[in-house]
Short mmCIF file of C-alpha atoms and ligand atoms in Angstrom, two decimals:
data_model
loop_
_atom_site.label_atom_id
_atom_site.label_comp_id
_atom_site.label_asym_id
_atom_site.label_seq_id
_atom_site.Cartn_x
_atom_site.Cartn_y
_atom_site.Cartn_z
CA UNK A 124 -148.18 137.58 148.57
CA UNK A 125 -148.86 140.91 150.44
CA UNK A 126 -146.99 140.82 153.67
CA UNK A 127 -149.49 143.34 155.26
CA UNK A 128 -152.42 140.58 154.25
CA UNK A 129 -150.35 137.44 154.02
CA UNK A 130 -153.51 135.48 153.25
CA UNK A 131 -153.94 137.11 149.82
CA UNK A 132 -151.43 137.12 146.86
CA UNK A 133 -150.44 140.31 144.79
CA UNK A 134 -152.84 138.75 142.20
CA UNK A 135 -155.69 138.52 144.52
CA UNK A 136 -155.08 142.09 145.36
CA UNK A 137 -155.25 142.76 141.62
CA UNK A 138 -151.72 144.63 142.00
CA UNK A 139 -149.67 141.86 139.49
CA UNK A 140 -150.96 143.61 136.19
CA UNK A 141 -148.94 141.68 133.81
CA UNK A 142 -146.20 139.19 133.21
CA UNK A 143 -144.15 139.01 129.45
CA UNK A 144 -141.32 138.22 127.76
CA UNK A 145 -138.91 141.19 126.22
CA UNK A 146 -136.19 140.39 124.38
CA UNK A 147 -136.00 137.03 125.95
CA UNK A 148 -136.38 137.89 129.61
CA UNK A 149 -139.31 137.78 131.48
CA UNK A 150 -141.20 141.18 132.95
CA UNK A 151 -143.42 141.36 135.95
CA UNK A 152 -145.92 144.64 135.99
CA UNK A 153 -146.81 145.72 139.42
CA UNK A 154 -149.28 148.51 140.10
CA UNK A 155 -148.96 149.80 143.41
CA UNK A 156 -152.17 150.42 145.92
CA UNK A 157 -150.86 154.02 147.33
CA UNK A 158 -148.45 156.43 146.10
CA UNK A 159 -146.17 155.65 149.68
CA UNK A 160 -147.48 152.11 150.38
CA UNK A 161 -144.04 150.68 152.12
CA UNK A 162 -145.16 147.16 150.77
CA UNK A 163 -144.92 148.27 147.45
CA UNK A 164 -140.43 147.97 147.76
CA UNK A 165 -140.94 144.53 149.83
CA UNK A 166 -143.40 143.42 147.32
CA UNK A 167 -141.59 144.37 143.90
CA UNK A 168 -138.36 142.58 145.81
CA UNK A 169 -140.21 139.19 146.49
CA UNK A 170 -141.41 139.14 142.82
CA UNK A 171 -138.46 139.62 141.82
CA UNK A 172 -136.38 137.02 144.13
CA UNK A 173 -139.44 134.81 143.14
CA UNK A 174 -138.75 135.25 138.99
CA UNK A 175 -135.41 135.07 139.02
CA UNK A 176 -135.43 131.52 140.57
CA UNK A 177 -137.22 130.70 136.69
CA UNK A 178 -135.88 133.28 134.89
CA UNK A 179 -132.38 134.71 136.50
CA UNK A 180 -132.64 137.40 134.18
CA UNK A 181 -136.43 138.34 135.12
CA UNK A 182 -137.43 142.61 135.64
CA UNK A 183 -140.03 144.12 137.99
CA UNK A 184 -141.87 146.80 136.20
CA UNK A 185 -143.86 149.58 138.42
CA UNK A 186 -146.55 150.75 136.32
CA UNK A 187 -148.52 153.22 137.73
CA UNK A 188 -151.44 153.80 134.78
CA UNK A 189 -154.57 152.70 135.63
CA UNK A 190 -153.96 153.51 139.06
CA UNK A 191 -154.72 150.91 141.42
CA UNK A 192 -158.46 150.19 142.21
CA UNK A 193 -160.25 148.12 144.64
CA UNK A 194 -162.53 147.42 141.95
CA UNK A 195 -159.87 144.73 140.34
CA UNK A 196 -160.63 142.82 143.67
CA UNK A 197 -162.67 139.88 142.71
CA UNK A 198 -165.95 138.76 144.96
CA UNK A 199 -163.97 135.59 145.50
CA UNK A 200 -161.30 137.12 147.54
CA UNK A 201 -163.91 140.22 149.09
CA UNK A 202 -164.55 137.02 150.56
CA UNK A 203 -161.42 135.57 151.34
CA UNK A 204 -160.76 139.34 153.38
CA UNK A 205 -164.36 138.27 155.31
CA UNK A 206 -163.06 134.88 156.38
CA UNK A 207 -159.95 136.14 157.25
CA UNK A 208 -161.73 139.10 159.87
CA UNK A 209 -161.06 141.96 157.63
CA UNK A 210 -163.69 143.86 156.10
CA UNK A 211 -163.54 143.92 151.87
CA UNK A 212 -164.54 146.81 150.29
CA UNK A 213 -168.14 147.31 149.08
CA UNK A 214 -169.70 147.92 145.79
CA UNK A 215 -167.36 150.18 143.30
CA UNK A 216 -164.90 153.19 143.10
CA UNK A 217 -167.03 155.32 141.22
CA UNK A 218 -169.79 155.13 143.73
CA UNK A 219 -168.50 158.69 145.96
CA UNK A 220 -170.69 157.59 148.88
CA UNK A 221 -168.88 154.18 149.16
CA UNK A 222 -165.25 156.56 148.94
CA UNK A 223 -166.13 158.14 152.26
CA UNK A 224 -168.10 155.52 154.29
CA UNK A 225 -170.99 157.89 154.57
CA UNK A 226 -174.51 156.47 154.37
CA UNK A 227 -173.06 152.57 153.77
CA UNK A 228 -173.50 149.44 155.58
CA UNK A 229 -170.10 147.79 156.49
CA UNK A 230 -171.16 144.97 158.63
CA UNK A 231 -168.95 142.79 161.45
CA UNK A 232 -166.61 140.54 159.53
CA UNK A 233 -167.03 138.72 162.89
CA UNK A 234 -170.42 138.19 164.13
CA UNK A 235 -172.29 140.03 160.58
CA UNK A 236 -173.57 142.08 162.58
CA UNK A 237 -174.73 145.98 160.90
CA UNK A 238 -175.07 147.81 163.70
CA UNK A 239 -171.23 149.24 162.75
CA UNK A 240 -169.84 152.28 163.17
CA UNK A 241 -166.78 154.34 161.85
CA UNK A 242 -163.81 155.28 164.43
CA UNK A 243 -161.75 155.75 161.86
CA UNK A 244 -161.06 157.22 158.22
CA UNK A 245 -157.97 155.09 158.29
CA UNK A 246 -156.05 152.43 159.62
CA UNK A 247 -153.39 150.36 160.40
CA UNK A 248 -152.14 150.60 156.66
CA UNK A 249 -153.10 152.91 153.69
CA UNK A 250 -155.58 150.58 152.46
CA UNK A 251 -157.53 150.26 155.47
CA UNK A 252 -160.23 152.03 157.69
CA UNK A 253 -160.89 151.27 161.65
CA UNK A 254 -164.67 150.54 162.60
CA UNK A 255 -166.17 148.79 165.87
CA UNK A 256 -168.73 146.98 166.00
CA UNK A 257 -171.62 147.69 168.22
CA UNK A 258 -173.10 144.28 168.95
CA UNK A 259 -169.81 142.08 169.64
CA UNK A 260 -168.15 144.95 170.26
CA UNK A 261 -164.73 143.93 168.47
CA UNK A 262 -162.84 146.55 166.67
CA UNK A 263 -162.65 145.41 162.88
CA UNK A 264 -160.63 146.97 159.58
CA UNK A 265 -162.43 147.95 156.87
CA UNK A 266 -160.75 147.79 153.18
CA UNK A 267 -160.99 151.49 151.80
CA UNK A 268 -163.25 151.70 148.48
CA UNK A 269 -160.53 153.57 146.20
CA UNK B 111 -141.65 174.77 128.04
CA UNK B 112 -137.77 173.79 128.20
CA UNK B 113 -136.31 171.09 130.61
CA UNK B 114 -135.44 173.26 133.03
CA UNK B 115 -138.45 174.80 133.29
CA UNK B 116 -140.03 171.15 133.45
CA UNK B 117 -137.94 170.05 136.26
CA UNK B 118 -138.76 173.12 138.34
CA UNK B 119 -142.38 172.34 137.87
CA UNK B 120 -141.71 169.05 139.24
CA UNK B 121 -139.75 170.60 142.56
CA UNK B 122 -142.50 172.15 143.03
CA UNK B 123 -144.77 169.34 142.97
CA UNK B 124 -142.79 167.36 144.91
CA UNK B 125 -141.43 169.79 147.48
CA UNK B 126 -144.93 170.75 148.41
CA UNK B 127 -145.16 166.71 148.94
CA UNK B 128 -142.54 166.23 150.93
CA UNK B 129 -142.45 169.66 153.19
CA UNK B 130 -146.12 168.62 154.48
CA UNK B 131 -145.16 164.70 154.87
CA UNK B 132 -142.83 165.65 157.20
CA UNK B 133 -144.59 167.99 159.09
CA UNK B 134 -146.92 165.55 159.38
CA UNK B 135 -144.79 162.90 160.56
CA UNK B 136 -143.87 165.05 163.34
CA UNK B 137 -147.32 163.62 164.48
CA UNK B 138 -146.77 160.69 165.09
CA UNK B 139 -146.55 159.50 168.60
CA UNK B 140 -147.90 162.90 169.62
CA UNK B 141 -151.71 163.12 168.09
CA UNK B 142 -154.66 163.91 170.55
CA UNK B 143 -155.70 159.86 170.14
CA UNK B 144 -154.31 157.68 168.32
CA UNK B 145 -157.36 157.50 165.47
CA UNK B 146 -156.00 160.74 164.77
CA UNK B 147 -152.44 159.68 164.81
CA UNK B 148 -152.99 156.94 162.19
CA UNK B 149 -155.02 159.49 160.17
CA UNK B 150 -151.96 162.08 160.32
CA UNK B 151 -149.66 160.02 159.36
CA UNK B 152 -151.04 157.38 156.80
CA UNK B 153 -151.79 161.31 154.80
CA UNK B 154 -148.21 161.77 155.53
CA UNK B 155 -147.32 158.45 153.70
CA UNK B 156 -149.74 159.36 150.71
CA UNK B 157 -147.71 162.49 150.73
CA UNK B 158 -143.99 160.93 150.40
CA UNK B 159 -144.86 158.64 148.01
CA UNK B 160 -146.09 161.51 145.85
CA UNK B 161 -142.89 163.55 146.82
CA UNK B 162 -140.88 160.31 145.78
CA UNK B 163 -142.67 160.40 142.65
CA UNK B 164 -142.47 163.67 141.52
CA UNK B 165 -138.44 164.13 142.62
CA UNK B 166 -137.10 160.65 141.40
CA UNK B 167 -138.67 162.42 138.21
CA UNK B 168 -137.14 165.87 138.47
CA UNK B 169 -133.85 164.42 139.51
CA UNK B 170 -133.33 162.11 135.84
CA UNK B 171 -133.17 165.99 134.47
CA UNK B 172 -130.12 167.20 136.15
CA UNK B 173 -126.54 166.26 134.96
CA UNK B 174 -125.19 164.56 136.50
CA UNK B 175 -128.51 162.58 137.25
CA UNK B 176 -129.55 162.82 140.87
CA UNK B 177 -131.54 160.88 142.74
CA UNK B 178 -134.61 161.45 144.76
CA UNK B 179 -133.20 161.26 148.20
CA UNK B 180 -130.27 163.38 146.61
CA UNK B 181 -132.81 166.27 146.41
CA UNK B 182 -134.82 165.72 149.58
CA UNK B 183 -131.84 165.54 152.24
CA UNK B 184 -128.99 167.38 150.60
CA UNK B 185 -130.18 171.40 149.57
CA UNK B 186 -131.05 173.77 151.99
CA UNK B 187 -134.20 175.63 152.65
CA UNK B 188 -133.18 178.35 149.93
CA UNK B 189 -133.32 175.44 147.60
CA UNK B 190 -136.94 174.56 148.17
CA UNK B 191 -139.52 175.17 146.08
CA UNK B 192 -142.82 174.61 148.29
CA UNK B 193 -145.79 176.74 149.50
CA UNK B 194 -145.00 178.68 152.74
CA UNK B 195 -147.98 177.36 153.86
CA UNK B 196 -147.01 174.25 154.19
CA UNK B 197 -144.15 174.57 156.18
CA UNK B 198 -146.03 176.39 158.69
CA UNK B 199 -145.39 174.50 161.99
CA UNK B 200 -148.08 172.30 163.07
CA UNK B 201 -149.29 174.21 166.30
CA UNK B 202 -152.34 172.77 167.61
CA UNK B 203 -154.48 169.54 166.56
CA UNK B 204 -156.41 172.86 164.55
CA UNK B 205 -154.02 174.76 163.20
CA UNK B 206 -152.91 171.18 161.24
CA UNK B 207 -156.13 170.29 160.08
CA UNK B 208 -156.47 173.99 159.06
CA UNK B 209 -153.43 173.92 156.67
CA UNK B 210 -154.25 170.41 155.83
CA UNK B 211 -158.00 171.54 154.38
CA UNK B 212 -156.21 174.87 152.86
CA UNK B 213 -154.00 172.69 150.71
CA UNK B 214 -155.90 169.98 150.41
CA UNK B 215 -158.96 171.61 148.14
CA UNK B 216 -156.09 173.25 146.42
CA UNK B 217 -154.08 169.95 145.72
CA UNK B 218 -156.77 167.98 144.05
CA UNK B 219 -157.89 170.58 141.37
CA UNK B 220 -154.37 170.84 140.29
CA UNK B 221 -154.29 167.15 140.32
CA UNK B 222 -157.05 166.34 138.27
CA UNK B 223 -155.75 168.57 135.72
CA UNK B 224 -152.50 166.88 135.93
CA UNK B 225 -154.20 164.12 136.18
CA UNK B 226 -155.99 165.18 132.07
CA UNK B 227 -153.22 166.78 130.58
CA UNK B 228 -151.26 165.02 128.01
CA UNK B 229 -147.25 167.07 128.29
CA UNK B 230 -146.22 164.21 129.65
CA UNK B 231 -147.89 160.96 130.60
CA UNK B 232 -145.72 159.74 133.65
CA UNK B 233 -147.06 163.24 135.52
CA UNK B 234 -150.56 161.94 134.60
CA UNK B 235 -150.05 158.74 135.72
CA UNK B 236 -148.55 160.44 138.95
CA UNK B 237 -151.94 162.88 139.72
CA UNK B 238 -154.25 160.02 138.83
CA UNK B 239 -153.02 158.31 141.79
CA UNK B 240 -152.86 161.29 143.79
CA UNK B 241 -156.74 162.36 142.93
CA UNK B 242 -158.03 159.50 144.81
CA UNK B 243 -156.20 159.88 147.77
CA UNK B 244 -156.63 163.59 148.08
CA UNK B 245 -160.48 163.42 147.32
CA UNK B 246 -160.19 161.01 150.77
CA UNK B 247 -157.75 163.46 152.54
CA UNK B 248 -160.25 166.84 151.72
CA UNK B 249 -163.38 164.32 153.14
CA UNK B 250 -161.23 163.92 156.45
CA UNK B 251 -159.94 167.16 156.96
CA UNK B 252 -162.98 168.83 155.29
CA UNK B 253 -164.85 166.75 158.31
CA UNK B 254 -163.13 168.22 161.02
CA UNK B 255 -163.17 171.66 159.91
CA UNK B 256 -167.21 171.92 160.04
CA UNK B 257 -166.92 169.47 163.20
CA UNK B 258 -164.29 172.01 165.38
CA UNK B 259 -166.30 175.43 164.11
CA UNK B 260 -169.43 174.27 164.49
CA UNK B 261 -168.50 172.42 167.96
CA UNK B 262 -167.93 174.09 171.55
CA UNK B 263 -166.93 177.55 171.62
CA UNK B 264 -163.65 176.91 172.79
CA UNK B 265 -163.15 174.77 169.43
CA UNK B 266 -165.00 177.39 167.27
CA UNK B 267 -162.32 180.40 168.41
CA UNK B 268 -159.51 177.65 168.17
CA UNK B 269 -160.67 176.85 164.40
CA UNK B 270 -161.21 180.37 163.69
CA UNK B 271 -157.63 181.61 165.24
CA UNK B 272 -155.92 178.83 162.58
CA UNK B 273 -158.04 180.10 160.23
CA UNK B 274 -157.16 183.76 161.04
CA UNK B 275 -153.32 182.53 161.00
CA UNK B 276 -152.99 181.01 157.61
CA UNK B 277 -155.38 182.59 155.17
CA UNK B 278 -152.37 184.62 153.80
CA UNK B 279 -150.36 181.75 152.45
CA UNK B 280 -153.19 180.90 150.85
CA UNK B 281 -152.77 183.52 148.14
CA UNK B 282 -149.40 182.03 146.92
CA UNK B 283 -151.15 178.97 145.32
CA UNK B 284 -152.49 180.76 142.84
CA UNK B 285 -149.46 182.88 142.45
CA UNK B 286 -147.78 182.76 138.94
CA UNK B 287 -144.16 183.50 137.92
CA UNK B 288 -142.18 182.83 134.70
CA UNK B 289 -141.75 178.95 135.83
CA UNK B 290 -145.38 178.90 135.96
CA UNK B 291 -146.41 180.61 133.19
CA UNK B 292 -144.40 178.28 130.97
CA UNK B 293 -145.80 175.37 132.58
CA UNK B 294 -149.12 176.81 132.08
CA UNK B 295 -149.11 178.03 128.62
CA UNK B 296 -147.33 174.51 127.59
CA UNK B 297 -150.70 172.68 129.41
CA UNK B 298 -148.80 171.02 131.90
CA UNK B 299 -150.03 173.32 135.11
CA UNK B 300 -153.60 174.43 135.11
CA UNK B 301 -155.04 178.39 134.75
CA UNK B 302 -154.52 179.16 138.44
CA UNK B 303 -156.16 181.87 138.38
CA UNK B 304 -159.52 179.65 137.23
CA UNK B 305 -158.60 177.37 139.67
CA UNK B 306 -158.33 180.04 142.60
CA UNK B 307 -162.23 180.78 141.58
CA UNK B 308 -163.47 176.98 142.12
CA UNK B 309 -161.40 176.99 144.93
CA UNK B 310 -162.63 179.98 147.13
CA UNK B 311 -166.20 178.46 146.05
CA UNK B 312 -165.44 175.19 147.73
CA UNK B 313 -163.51 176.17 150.55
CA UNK B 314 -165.83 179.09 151.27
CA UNK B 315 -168.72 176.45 151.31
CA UNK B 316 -167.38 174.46 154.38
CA UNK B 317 -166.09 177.63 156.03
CA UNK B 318 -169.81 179.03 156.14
CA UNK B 319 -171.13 175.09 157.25
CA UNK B 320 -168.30 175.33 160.17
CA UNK B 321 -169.87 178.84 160.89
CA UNK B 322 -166.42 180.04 160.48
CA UNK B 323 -165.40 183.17 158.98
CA UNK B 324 -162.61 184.42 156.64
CA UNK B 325 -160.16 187.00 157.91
CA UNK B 326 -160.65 190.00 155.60
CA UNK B 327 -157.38 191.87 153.82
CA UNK B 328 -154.96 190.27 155.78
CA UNK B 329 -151.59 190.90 153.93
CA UNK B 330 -150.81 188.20 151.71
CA UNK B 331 -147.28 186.54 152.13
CA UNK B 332 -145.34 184.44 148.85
CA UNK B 333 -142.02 183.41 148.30
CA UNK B 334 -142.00 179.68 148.56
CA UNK B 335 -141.75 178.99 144.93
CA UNK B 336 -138.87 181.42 144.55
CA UNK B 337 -137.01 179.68 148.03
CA UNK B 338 -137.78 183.12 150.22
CA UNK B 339 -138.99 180.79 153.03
CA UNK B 340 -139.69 181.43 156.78
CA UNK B 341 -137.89 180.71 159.12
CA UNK B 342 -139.59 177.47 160.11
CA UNK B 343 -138.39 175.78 156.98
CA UNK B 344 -134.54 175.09 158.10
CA UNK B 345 -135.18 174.56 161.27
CA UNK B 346 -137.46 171.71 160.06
CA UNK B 347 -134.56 170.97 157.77
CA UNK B 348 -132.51 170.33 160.43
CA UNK B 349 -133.85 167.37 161.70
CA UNK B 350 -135.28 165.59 158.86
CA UNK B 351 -132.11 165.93 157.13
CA UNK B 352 -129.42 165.43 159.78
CA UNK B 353 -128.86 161.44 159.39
CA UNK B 354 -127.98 161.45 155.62
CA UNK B 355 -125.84 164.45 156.15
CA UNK B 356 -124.39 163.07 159.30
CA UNK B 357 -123.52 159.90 157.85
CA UNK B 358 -123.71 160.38 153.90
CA UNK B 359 -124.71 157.53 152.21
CA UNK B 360 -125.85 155.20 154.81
CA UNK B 361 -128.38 152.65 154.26
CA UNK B 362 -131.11 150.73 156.54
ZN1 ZN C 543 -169.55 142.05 165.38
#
């Protein structure tokens, strides 16, 4: 699981790329979400503490091409983020606007509200934005479109 | 392009990384709110990793091997390899969003040709990374470069004194010596000279949106690449290096 969004697992967050046997042991492939995500080290340790219970002679592999993309989040779990009061990304990378936050619609993961507004460019981890909502008035996160 | 010119290459890379991580990490706690704070320093964290990247890299060329922390906390300013620019101290909220914007629009064309070129695949896989979170860093600092010019006066002369202050470290990014010419005739490093052209196009766009201006003829300082650094460098040094050195191999 990601220990900055304990309610999702590292496959969830499309970051567990690959698992496979080599030369008899087995090999998980991580892809990290930002170049200096801390979680990435706690992460890549749990795997590993994880596989090894199965396999004690089990590798963590950090693969870092494709780069990491929101777009390997599945609608199921943009969902998942909703229920759990964060804010999933919207639409896909390639779309510039939805990079920046200019000119789209993140509503309230709280009341749906989409009278929302940007405070922030970032947030409480790389992966994040900050936005308030104007109607209920609660601050929210925002998952960065990357 | 021989290995040591390879591993200098990556120094450079990475020391430019690292040198403005830190300064921006001497943000945090201290930013004007703490929106800004966050922004500072989750740029900052982009930035390390990137530095990590590039020097764990650089390091498995040196024999005996050393390691990534090796580099960062144990040579001196002499030893560093990053734009003067960057060490610049971080003055007002301005003056870092000034160097920040500077860099930035610099930073992601050599990037995405990084990013393109096919020397050597773990660089690529490196930039790719690093394009998508400096395309978001230029659209924040970008933002608050037309925002302070074009704001009160008092922010427009503030903007514009940065401005004034660092255009001539902005020359040395496109500066080339032997290092880079190797790198550059091998494919690795992109035509900076080209890239200087796109550049001043870009840069000068947002300048003349934040009704700024840029300082004419001032006289251009380099020696960054070549470890000639101001004096700000070691006295930055100091403190991000003084734990490791203090008590040498200690962990968390
Ligand atoms: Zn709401």
């Amino acid at each position: 699981m990601d220990p900055e969004l304990p309610f999702l697992t590292i496959g969830e967050m499309g970051m567990l790329r690959d698992i496979y046997l080599k030369d008899g042991h087995t090999v998980i492939v991580l892809t990290p979400t930002y170049s200096g995500c801390p979680a990435t080290d706690i992460i890549s340790k749990d795997s590993l503490k994880a596989a090894r219970v199965v396999d004690p002679n089990a590798e963590v592999e950090i693969s870092l091409r494709p780069a990491w993309t929101t777009d390997w989040i599945s609608e199921e779990t943009r969902l998942k983020m909703t229920e759990n009061g964060i804010s999933p990304p919207i639409g896909e990378s390639h779309d510039r606007a939805f990079l920046t936050g200019d000119g789209k619609v993140v509503p309230c993961p709280l009341c749906k509200s989409k009278n929302t507004k940007m405070v922030s460019a970032f947030g409480s981890t790389a992966c994040k934005a900050s936005f308030t909502c104007l109607d209920c008035m609660e601050p929210f996160e925002h998952f960065k479109c990357i | 392009m021989t290995n040591i010119q390879f591993r200098e290459t990556l120094i450079r890379l990475g020391d430019d990384s690292l040198i403005l991580a830190q300064r921006l990490a001497e943000w945090c706690g201290h930013a004007p709110i703490l929106e800004e704070d966050i922004a500072l320093t989750n740029i900052a964290l982009d930035l390390l990793g990137r530095a990590q990247n590039y020097l764990k890299l650089a390091g498995e060329l040196f024999d005996p091997v050393k390691s990534d922390d090796d580099l960062a906390y144990h040579r001196d300013a002499g030893e560093f390899r990053n734009l003067l620019l960057l060490e610049q101290p971080n003055g007002h909220f301005g003056d870092t969003i000034c160097r920040q914007f500077l860099f930035d629009y610099f930073s992601l064309l050599r990037a995405e040709h990084l990013s393109s070129q096919t020397v050597n695949e773990y660089v690529a896989a490196i930039a790719a990374k690093a394009v998508k979170e400096i395309r978001y860093h230029a659209y924040y600092s970008s933002k608050w470069i037309k925002r302070l010019g074009d704001g009160t006066a008092e922010s427009h002369d503030k903007i514009q004194g940065s401005l004034d202050n660092l255009w001539k470290y902005t020359h040395e990014m496109f500066a080339v010596d032997d290092f880079d010419r190797a790198s550059i005739e091998a494919g690795l490093l992109p035509e900076l000279s080209e890239l200087k052209q796109v550049w001043a196009k870009r840069v000068g766009e947002v300048i003349s949106e934040a009704t700024l201006t840029i300082p004419s003829n001032p006289n251009m300082e380099i020696g960054g690449r070549q470890g000639e650094h101001t004096p700000h460098l070691a006295v930055m040094l100091e403190e991000m290096q003084v734990l490791p050195r203090t008590y040498p191999g200690t962990t968390w």
